[in-house]
XYZ file of N, CA and C in Angstrom:
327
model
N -0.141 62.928 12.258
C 1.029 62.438 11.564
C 1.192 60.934 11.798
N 1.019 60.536 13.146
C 1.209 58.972 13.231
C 0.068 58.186 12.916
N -0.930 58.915 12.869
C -2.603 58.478 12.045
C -2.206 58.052 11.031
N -1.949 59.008 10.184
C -1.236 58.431 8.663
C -0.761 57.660 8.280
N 0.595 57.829 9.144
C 1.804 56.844 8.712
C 1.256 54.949 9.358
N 0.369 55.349 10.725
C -0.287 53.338 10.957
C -1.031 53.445 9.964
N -1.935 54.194 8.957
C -3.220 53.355 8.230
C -2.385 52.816 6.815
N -1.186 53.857 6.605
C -0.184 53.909 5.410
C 0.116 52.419 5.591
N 0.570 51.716 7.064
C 1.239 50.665 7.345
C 0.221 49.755 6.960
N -0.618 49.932 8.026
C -1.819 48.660 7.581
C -2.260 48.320 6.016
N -2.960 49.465 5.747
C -3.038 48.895 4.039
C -1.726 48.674 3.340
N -0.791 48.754 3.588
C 0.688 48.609 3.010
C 0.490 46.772 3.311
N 0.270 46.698 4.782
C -0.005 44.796 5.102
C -1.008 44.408 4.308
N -2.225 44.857 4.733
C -3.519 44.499 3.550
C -2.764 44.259 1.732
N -2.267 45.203 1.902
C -1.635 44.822 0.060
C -0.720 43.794 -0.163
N 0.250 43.254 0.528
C 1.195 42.071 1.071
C 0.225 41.096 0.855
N -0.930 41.191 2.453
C -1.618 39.729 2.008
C -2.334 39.517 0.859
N -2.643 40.335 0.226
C -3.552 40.478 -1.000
C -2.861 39.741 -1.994
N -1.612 39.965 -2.226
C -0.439 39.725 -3.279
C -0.325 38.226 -2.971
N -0.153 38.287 -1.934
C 0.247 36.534 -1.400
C -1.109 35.928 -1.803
N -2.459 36.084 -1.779
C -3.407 35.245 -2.012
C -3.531 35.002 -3.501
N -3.378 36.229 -3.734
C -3.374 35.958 -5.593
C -2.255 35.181 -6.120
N -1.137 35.078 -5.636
C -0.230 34.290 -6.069
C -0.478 33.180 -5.842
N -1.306 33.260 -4.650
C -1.483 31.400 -4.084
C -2.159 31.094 -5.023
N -3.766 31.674 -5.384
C -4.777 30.812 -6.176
C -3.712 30.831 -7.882
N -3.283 31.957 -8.208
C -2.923 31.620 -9.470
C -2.406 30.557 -9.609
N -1.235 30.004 -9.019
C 0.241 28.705 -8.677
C -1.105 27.550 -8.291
N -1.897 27.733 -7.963
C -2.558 26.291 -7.880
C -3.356 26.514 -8.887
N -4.041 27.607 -9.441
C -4.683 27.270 -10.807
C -3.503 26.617 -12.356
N -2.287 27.171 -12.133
C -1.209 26.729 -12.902
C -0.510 25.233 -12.838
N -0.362 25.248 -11.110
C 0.236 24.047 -11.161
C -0.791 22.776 -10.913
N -1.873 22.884 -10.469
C -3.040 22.015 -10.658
C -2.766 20.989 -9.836
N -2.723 20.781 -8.488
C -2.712 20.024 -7.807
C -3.898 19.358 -7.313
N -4.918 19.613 -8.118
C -6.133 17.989 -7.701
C -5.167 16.945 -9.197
N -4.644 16.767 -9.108
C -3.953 15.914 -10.022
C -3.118 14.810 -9.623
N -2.688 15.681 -8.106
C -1.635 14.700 -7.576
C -2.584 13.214 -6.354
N -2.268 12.337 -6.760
C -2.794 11.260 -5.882
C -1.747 10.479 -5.542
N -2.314 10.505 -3.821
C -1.320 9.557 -3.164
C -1.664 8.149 -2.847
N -1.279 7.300 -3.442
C -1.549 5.328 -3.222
C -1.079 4.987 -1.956
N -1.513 4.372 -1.417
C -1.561 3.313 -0.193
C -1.638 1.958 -0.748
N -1.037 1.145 -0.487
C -0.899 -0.134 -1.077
C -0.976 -1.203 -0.029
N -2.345 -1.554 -0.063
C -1.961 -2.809 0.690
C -2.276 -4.209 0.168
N -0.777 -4.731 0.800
C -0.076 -6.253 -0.196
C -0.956 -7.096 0.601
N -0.915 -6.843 2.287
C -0.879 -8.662 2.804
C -2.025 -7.624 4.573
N -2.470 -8.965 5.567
C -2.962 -8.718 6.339
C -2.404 -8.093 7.469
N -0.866 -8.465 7.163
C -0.464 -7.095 8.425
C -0.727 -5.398 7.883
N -0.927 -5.085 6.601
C -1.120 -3.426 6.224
C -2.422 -3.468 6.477
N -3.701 -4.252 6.168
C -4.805 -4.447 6.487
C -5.525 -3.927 7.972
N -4.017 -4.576 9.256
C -4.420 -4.387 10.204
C -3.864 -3.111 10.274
N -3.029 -2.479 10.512
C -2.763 -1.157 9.954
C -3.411 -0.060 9.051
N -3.823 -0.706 8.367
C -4.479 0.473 7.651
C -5.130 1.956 8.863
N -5.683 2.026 9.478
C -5.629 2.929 10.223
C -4.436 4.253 10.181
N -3.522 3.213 10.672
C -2.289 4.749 10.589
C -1.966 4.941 9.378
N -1.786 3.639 8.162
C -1.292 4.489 7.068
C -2.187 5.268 6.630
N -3.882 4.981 6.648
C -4.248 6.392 5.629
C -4.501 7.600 6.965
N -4.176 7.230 8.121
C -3.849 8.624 8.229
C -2.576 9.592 8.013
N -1.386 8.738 7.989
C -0.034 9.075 7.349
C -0.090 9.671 5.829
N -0.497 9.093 5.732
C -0.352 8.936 4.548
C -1.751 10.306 4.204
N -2.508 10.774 4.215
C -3.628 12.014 4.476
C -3.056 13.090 5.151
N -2.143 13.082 5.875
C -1.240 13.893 6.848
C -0.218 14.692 6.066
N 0.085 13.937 4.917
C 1.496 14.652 3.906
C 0.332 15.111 3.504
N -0.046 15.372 2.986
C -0.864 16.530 1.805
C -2.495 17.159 2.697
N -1.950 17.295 4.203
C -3.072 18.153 4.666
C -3.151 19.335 4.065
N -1.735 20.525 3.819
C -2.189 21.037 3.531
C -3.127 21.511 1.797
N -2.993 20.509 1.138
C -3.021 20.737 -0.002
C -4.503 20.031 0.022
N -5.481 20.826 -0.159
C -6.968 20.367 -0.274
C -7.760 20.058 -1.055
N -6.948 20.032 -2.705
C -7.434 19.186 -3.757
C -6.767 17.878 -4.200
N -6.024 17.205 -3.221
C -5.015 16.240 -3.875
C -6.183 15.124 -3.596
N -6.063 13.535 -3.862
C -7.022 12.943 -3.392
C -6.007 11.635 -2.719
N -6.302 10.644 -2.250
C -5.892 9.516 -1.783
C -6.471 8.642 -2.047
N -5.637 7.480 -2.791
C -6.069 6.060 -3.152
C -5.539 5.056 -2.491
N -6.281 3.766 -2.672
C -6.372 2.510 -1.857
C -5.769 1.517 -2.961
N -4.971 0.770 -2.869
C -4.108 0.056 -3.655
C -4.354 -1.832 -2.909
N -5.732 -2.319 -3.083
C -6.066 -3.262 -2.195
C -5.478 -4.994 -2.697
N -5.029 -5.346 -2.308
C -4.685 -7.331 -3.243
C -6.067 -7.578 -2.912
N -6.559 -8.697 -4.269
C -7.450 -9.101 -4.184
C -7.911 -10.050 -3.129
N -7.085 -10.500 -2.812
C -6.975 -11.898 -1.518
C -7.453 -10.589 -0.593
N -7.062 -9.361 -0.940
C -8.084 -8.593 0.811
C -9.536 -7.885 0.607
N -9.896 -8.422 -0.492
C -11.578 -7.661 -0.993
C -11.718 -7.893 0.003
N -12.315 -9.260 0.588
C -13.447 -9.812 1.286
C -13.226 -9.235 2.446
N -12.040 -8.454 2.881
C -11.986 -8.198 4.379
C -12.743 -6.729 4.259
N -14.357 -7.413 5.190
C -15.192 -6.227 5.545
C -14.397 -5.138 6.380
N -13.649 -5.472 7.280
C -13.112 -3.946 8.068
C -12.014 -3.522 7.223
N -11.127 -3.826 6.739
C -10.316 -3.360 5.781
C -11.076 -2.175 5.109
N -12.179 -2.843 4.148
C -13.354 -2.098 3.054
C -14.094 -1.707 4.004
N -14.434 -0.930 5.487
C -15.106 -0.271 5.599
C -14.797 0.841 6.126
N -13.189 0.730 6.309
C -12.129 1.867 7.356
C -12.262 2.575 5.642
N -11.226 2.049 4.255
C -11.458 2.774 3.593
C -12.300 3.402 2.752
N -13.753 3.125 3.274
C -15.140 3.783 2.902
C -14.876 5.293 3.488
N -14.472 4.508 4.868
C -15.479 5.714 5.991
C -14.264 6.928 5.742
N -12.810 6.228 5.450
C -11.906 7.878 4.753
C -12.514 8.339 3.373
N -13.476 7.643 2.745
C -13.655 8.241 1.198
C -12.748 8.021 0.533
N -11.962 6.539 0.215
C -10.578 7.107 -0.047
C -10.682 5.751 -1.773
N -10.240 6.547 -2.751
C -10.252 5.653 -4.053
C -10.177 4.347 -3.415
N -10.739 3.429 -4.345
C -10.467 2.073 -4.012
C -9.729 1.283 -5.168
N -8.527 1.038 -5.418
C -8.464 -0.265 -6.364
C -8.326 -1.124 -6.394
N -8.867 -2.506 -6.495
C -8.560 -4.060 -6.730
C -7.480 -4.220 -7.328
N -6.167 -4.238 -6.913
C -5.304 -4.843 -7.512
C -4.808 -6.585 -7.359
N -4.626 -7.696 -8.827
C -4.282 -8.544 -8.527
C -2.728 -8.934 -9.115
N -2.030 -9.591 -8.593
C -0.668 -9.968 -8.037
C -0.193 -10.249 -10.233
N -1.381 -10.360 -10.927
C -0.906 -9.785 -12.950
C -0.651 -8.663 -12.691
N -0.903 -7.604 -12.320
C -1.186 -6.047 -12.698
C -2.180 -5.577 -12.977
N -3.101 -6.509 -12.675
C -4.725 -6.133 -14.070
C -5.302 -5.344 -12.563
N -5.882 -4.673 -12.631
C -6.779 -3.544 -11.646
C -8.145 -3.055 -11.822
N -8.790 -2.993 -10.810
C -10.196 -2.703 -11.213
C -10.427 -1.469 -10.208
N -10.406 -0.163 -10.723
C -10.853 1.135 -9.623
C -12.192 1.241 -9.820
N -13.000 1.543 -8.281
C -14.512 1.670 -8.337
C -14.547 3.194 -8.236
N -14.024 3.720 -8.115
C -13.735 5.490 -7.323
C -14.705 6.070 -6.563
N -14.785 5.054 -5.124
C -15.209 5.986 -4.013
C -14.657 5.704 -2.910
């Protein structure tokens, strides 16, 4: 009798999580979150020297969400800075040239 009624329980849980996974993939096949991208913007050489914590802050809001992507929002006055451009290599993280018109140049890697 209590054989029954734990396996009744367990697959009763097994069917719970089952429900919950299918809801998960459906709601992200619906709501499509590789869509959402988060910018990092850096204006001047103090975010430069920083950059470190913001893209990890900034990678930290959407850990759990594993299709979103993260972009680099760079002033042109900071191309040339090799460690700047090689911290956001080594995250993989969009790159865009932005200059102080609006005009932008994304390389996307």
């Amino acid at each position: 009798m209590y054989i029954v009624m734990a396996a009744e329980i367990i697959a009763a849980m097994f069917a719970v999580f089952g429900l919950y996974c299918a809801i998960k993939i459906l709601a992200q096949r619906i709501f499509g979150s590789d869509r959402i991208i988060w910018a990092v913007e850096f204006k001047n050489k103090k975010d430069a020297e920083d950059a470190e914590m913001l893209i990890r802050e900034s990678m930290g809001v959407f850990l759990s969400t594993k299709s979103c992507r993260v972009a680099a929002l760079v002033d042109r006055e900071l191309e040339g800075d090799e460690e700047l451009m090689s911290i956001l290599h080594r995250y993989g993280l969009d790159i865009c040239i932005v200059d102080r018109k609006g005009d932008s140049v994304c390389d996307g890697s």
